[in-house]
Every structure is written in structure tokens, then in C-alpha cells.
């Protein structure tokens, strides 16, 4: 399944706004993400850090978990966009890749972006080949 460049423009704008809400007093690295459902709903998220560092939650997972909390289920998602102030397109961590594999279809497009206009589209399957699944 693919989405139009315009759709990704909207989703990226939402991710950029969400990034402004990042709670990142330790890394000072702000990230924003937004997910689109197949029925047209959008959910966004930012990273949320904690003094107990392992509890830090990434923007991608905040957005996806927010959608799940609103009733979305695996298979409901059409696209995800992520952005941060990186040199190239931001690269999601392994934990988020594993969560994407669980909740999103393998062919779902993910837009990796930065604040300077870099954009890279990649599928969930390509982000985590040979993923662990039950
Ligand atoms: O794709 C990424 C990579 C990192 N982070 C967050 C986790 C942590 O709060 C900070 C530094 O790793 O950035 C994200 O939200 N998404
Ligand atoms: Zn992550």
C-alpha cells in the first residue's frame, strides 16, 4: 500500500508540530512522529524521557501507542512519518522498529525525514528484516 506525497506532507507537518512537545531534558534531542490510519485518522507523538534513562519513550512509539489507546488495531495503519534535527533522515531505533513490525503491515511506508527537507521512504519490512515474531 502506498500514500501520495501530499499525504506524507500533511503527516510530516503533524510530526514536526509534535516534535515541539518533546520532553527531552537529558538528550536535548527532540523527535516527532505521526501515524495515519487507513480510515483517515492521524495520531502524533513526541519522545518522552525519564531520569531512569531506560524508560525513555521514542516519538514513534508514543504516536503508535496513542493510536492503539484510541482503539486502533494492527492492520489499521497506512503510513508513519518521523522527523528530527539530524543531518540526514532520522533513523528509528531498534525498539521502535520491532513495535512497527508488530503493529503495522510489512509493506506500510514510513517516511524518515529531518528539519532541512531530507526525506526517505522505506517499508516496515525493510526497516527490520527477519524480525522476531510470535
Ligand atoms: O528515532 C528516534 C530516535 C531517538 N528518539 C529519542 C529517544 C531519546 O529520547 C532521544 C535520544 O535517543 O531521542 C526518538 O524518539 N526516535
Ligand atoms: Zn525508538
PDB file of C-alpha atoms and ligand atoms in Angstrom:
ATOM      1  CA  UNK A   1       0.000   0.000   0.000  1.00  0.00           C
ATOM      2  CA  UNK A   2       1.339   3.469  -0.812  1.00  0.00           C
ATOM      3  CA  UNK A   3       0.320   7.025   0.024  1.00  0.00           C
ATOM      4  CA  UNK A   4       0.604  10.200  -2.031  1.00  0.00           C
ATOM      5  CA  UNK A   5       3.386  12.760  -1.488  1.00  0.00           C
ATOM      6  CA  UNK A   6       0.670  15.201  -0.304  1.00  0.00           C
ATOM      7  CA  UNK A   7      -0.419  12.753   2.368  1.00  0.00           C
ATOM      8  CA  UNK A   8       3.143  12.499   3.576  1.00  0.00           C
ATOM      9  CA  UNK A   9       3.404  16.320   3.558  1.00  0.00           C
ATOM     10  CA  UNK A  10       0.439  16.514   5.966  1.00  0.00           C
ATOM     11  CA  UNK A  11       1.738  13.717   8.157  1.00  0.00           C
ATOM     12  CA  UNK A  12       5.195  15.272   8.286  1.00  0.00           C
ATOM     13  CA  UNK A  13       3.747  18.662   9.298  1.00  0.00           C
ATOM     14  CA  UNK A  14       1.953  16.919  12.158  1.00  0.00           C
ATOM     15  CA  UNK A  15       5.156  15.125  13.185  1.00  0.00           C
ATOM     16  CA  UNK A  16       7.052  18.424  13.123  1.00  0.00           C
ATOM     17  CA  UNK A  17       4.445  20.028  15.423  1.00  0.00           C
ATOM     18  CA  UNK A  18       4.521  17.023  17.756  1.00  0.00           C
ATOM     19  CA  UNK A  19       8.299  17.309  17.983  1.00  0.00           C
ATOM     20  CA  UNK A  20       7.846  20.709  19.623  1.00  0.00           C
ATOM     21  CA  UNK A  21       6.208  18.911  22.577  1.00  0.00           C
ATOM     22  CA  UNK A  22       9.193  16.595  23.145  1.00  0.00           C
ATOM     23  CA  UNK A  23      10.200  16.149  26.774  1.00  0.00           C
ATOM     24  CA  UNK A  24      13.937  15.605  26.322  1.00  0.00           C
ATOM     25  CA  UNK A  25      15.809  17.255  29.217  1.00  0.00           C
ATOM     26  CA  UNK A  26      18.592  14.618  29.126  1.00  0.00           C
ATOM     27  CA  UNK A  27      19.434  14.155  25.451  1.00  0.00           C
ATOM     28  CA  UNK A  28      18.063  17.501  24.238  1.00  0.00           C
ATOM     29  CA  UNK A  29      17.241  15.542  21.069  1.00  0.00           C
ATOM     30  CA  UNK A  30      13.660  16.241  20.058  1.00  0.00           C
ATOM     31  CA  UNK A  31      11.768  13.837  17.815  1.00  0.00           C
ATOM     32  CA  UNK A  32       8.262  13.944  16.369  1.00  0.00           C
ATOM     33  CA  UNK A  33       6.183  11.262  14.691  1.00  0.00           C
ATOM     34  CA  UNK A  34       2.720  10.934  13.213  1.00  0.00           C
ATOM     35  CA  UNK A  35       0.749   7.919  12.059  1.00  0.00           C
ATOM     36  CA  UNK A  36      -2.133   7.823   9.571  1.00  0.00           C
ATOM     37  CA  UNK A  37      -4.881   5.222   9.826  1.00  0.00           C
ATOM     38  CA  UNK A  38      -6.493   3.623   6.782  1.00  0.00           C
ATOM     39  CA  UNK A  39      -9.746   5.381   7.684  1.00  0.00           C
ATOM     40  CA  UNK A  40      -8.020   8.788   7.695  1.00  0.00           C
ATOM     41  CA  UNK A  41      -7.329   9.457  11.353  1.00  0.00           C
ATOM     42  CA  UNK A  42      -3.978  10.851  12.458  1.00  0.00           C
ATOM     43  CA  UNK A  43      -2.142  10.421  15.749  1.00  0.00           C
ATOM     44  CA  UNK A  44       1.095  12.146  16.673  1.00  0.00           C
ATOM     45  CA  UNK A  45       3.735  11.704  19.346  1.00  0.00           C
ATOM     46  CA  UNK A  46       6.998  13.041  20.711  1.00  0.00           C
ATOM     47  CA  UNK A  47       9.796  11.453  22.710  1.00  0.00           C
ATOM     48  CA  UNK A  48       9.291  11.459  26.478  1.00  0.00           C
ATOM     49  CA  UNK A  49      12.421  10.968  28.580  1.00  0.00           C
ATOM     50  CA  UNK A  50      12.967   9.979  32.204  1.00  0.00           C
ATOM     51  CA  UNK A  51      15.785  10.280  34.756  1.00  0.00           C
ATOM     52  CA  UNK A  52      15.731   6.486  34.711  1.00  0.00           C
ATOM     53  CA  UNK A  53      17.052   6.501  31.156  1.00  0.00           C
ATOM     54  CA  UNK A  54      15.754   3.103  30.066  1.00  0.00           C
ATOM     55  CA  UNK A  55      12.212   4.425  30.499  1.00  0.00           C
ATOM     56  CA  UNK A  56      12.627   6.971  27.696  1.00  0.00           C
ATOM     57  CA  UNK A  57       9.921   6.531  25.082  1.00  0.00           C
ATOM     58  CA  UNK A  58      10.531   7.428  21.457  1.00  0.00           C
ATOM     59  CA  UNK A  59       8.252   9.594  19.351  1.00  0.00           C
ATOM     60  CA  UNK A  60       7.379   6.699  17.035  1.00  0.00           C
ATOM     61  CA  UNK A  61       6.137   4.550  19.910  1.00  0.00           C
ATOM     62  CA  UNK A  62       4.281   7.455  21.525  1.00  0.00           C
ATOM     63  CA  UNK A  63       2.357   8.017  18.275  1.00  0.00           C
ATOM     64  CA  UNK A  64       1.606   4.336  17.681  1.00  0.00           C
ATOM     65  CA  UNK A  65       0.658   3.660  21.313  1.00  0.00           C
ATOM     66  CA  UNK A  66      -1.604   6.709  21.298  1.00  0.00           C
ATOM     67  CA  UNK A  67      -3.413   5.260  18.263  1.00  0.00           C
ATOM     68  CA  UNK A  68      -3.727   1.878  19.963  1.00  0.00           C
ATOM     69  CA  UNK A  69      -5.082   3.580  23.093  1.00  0.00           C
ATOM     70  CA  UNK A  70      -7.720   5.234  20.884  1.00  0.00           C
ATOM     71  CA  UNK A  71      -8.856   1.821  19.641  1.00  0.00           C
ATOM     72  CA  UNK A  72      -6.729   1.226  16.539  1.00  0.00           C
ATOM     73  CA  UNK A  73      -5.539  -2.338  15.959  1.00  0.00           C
ATOM     74  CA  UNK A  74      -2.747  -3.933  13.911  1.00  0.00           C
ATOM     75  CA  UNK A  75      -3.624  -3.589  10.239  1.00  0.00           C
ATOM     76  CA  UNK A  76      -5.358  -0.223  10.726  1.00  0.00           C
ATOM     77  CA  UNK A  77      -2.299   1.854   9.808  1.00  0.00           C
ATOM     78  CA  UNK A  78      -1.481   3.338   6.394  1.00  0.00           C
ATOM     79  CA  UNK A  79       1.691   5.381   6.957  1.00  0.00           C
ATOM     80  CA  UNK A  80       4.065   6.790   9.569  1.00  0.00           C
ATOM     81  CA  UNK A  81       6.295   9.879   9.426  1.00  0.00           C
ATOM     82  CA  UNK A  82       9.227  10.691  11.736  1.00  0.00           C
ATOM     83  CA  UNK A  83      11.386  13.788  11.933  1.00  0.00           C
ATOM     84  CA  UNK A  84      14.249  15.210  13.996  1.00  0.00           C
ATOM     85  CA  UNK A  85      17.075  17.718  13.646  1.00  0.00           C
ATOM     86  CA  UNK A  86      19.525  15.257  12.106  1.00  0.00           C
ATOM     87  CA  UNK A  87      21.970  15.637   9.205  1.00  0.00           C
ATOM     88  CA  UNK A  88      20.144  13.050   7.128  1.00  0.00           C
ATOM     89  CA  UNK A  89      16.749  11.392   7.528  1.00  0.00           C
ATOM     90  CA  UNK A  90      16.270  10.277  11.155  1.00  0.00           C
ATOM     91  CA  UNK A  91      16.772   6.546  11.677  1.00  0.00           C
ATOM     92  CA  UNK A  92      14.381   4.848  14.139  1.00  0.00           C
ATOM     93  CA  UNK A  93      15.863   2.787  16.973  1.00  0.00           C
ATOM     94  CA  UNK A  94      15.572  -0.994  17.141  1.00  0.00           C
ATOM     95  CA  UNK A  95      12.804  -0.939  19.748  1.00  0.00           C
ATOM     96  CA  UNK A  96      10.593   1.215  17.534  1.00  0.00           C
ATOM     97  CA  UNK A  97      11.315  -0.977  14.519  1.00  0.00           C
ATOM     98  CA  UNK A  98      10.171  -4.010  16.498  1.00  0.00           C
ATOM     99  CA  UNK A  99       6.980  -2.192  17.564  1.00  0.00           C
ATOM    100  CA  UNK A 100       6.304  -1.169  13.944  1.00  0.00           C
ATOM    101  CA  UNK A 101       6.655  -4.806  12.853  1.00  0.00           C
ATOM    102  CA  UNK A 102       4.075  -5.839  15.457  1.00  0.00           C
ATOM    103  CA  UNK A 103       1.514  -3.118  14.741  1.00  0.00           C
ATOM    104  CA  UNK A 104       1.966  -2.182  11.078  1.00  0.00           C
ATOM    105  CA  UNK A 105       1.749  -4.147   7.849  1.00  0.00           C
ATOM    106  CA  UNK A 106       5.108  -5.203   6.401  1.00  0.00           C
ATOM    107  CA  UNK A 107       4.598  -3.077   3.282  1.00  0.00           C
ATOM    108  CA  UNK A 108       3.469   0.036   5.155  1.00  0.00           C
ATOM    109  CA  UNK A 109       5.510   3.076   4.074  1.00  0.00           C
ATOM    110  CA  UNK A 110       7.493   5.007   6.682  1.00  0.00           C
ATOM    111  CA  UNK A 111       8.774   8.490   5.877  1.00  0.00           C
ATOM    112  CA  UNK A 112      12.088   9.259   7.555  1.00  0.00           C
ATOM    113  CA  UNK A 113      12.776  12.995   7.453  1.00  0.00           C
ATOM    114  CA  UNK A 114      14.711  15.815   9.036  1.00  0.00           C
ATOM    115  CA  UNK A 115      14.048  19.530   9.538  1.00  0.00           C
ATOM    116  CA  UNK A 116      16.099  20.505   6.450  1.00  0.00           C
ATOM    117  CA  UNK A 117      13.993  18.782   3.820  1.00  0.00           C
ATOM    118  CA  UNK A 118      15.611  15.348   3.667  1.00  0.00           C
ATOM    119  CA  UNK A 119      13.059  12.605   3.056  1.00  0.00           C
ATOM    120  CA  UNK A 120      13.474   8.867   2.700  1.00  0.00           C
ATOM    121  CA  UNK A 121      10.584   6.470   2.230  1.00  0.00           C
ATOM    122  CA  UNK A 122      11.097   2.913   3.432  1.00  0.00           C
ATOM    123  CA  UNK A 123       8.831  -0.028   4.245  1.00  0.00           C
ATOM    124  CA  UNK A 124       8.413  -1.526   7.707  1.00  0.00           C
ATOM    125  CA  UNK A 125       9.854  -4.824   6.432  1.00  0.00           C
ATOM    126  CA  UNK A 126      12.964  -3.064   5.115  1.00  0.00           C
ATOM    127  CA  UNK A 127      13.462  -1.315   8.482  1.00  0.00           C
ATOM    128  CA  UNK A 128      13.637  -4.653  10.295  1.00  0.00           C
ATOM    129  CA  UNK A 129      14.401  -7.662   8.080  1.00  0.00           C
ATOM    130  CA  UNK A 130      13.998 -11.108   9.629  1.00  0.00           C
ATOM    131  CA  UNK A 131      12.111  -9.655  12.606  1.00  0.00           C
ATOM    132  CA  UNK A 132      11.223 -11.643  15.689  1.00  0.00           C
ATOM    133  CA  UNK A 133       7.519 -12.557  15.723  1.00  0.00           C
ATOM    134  CA  UNK A 134       5.307 -14.943  17.701  1.00  0.00           C
TER     135      UNK A 134
HETATM  136  O1  LIG B   1      14.025   7.577  16.081  1.00  0.00           O
HETATM  137  C1  LIG B   1      14.205   8.031  17.230  1.00  0.00           C
HETATM  138  C2  LIG B   1      15.468   8.083  17.825  1.00  0.00           C
HETATM  139  C3  LIG B   1      15.574   8.602  19.107  1.00  0.00           C
HETATM  140  N1  LIG B   1      14.462   9.049  19.767  1.00  0.00           N
HETATM  141  C4  LIG B   1      14.578   9.645  21.103  1.00  0.00           C
HETATM  142  C5  LIG B   1      14.834   8.718  22.257  1.00  0.00           C
HETATM  143  C6  LIG B   1      15.517   9.649  23.240  1.00  0.00           C
HETATM  144  O2  LIG B   1      14.538  10.408  23.941  1.00  0.00           O
HETATM  145  C7  LIG B   1      16.286  10.608  22.356  1.00  0.00           C
HETATM  146  C8  LIG B   1      17.756  10.272  22.218  1.00  0.00           C
HETATM  147  O3  LIG B   1      17.936   8.967  21.818  1.00  0.00           O
HETATM  148  O4  LIG B   1      15.658  10.554  21.089  1.00  0.00           O
HETATM  149  C9  LIG B   1      13.218   9.002  19.181  1.00  0.00           C
HETATM  150  O5  LIG B   1      12.225   9.444  19.760  1.00  0.00           O
HETATM  151  N2  LIG B   1      13.133   8.465  17.941  1.00  0.00           N
HETATM  152 ZN1  LIG B   2      12.742   4.369  19.073  1.00  0.00          ZN
END
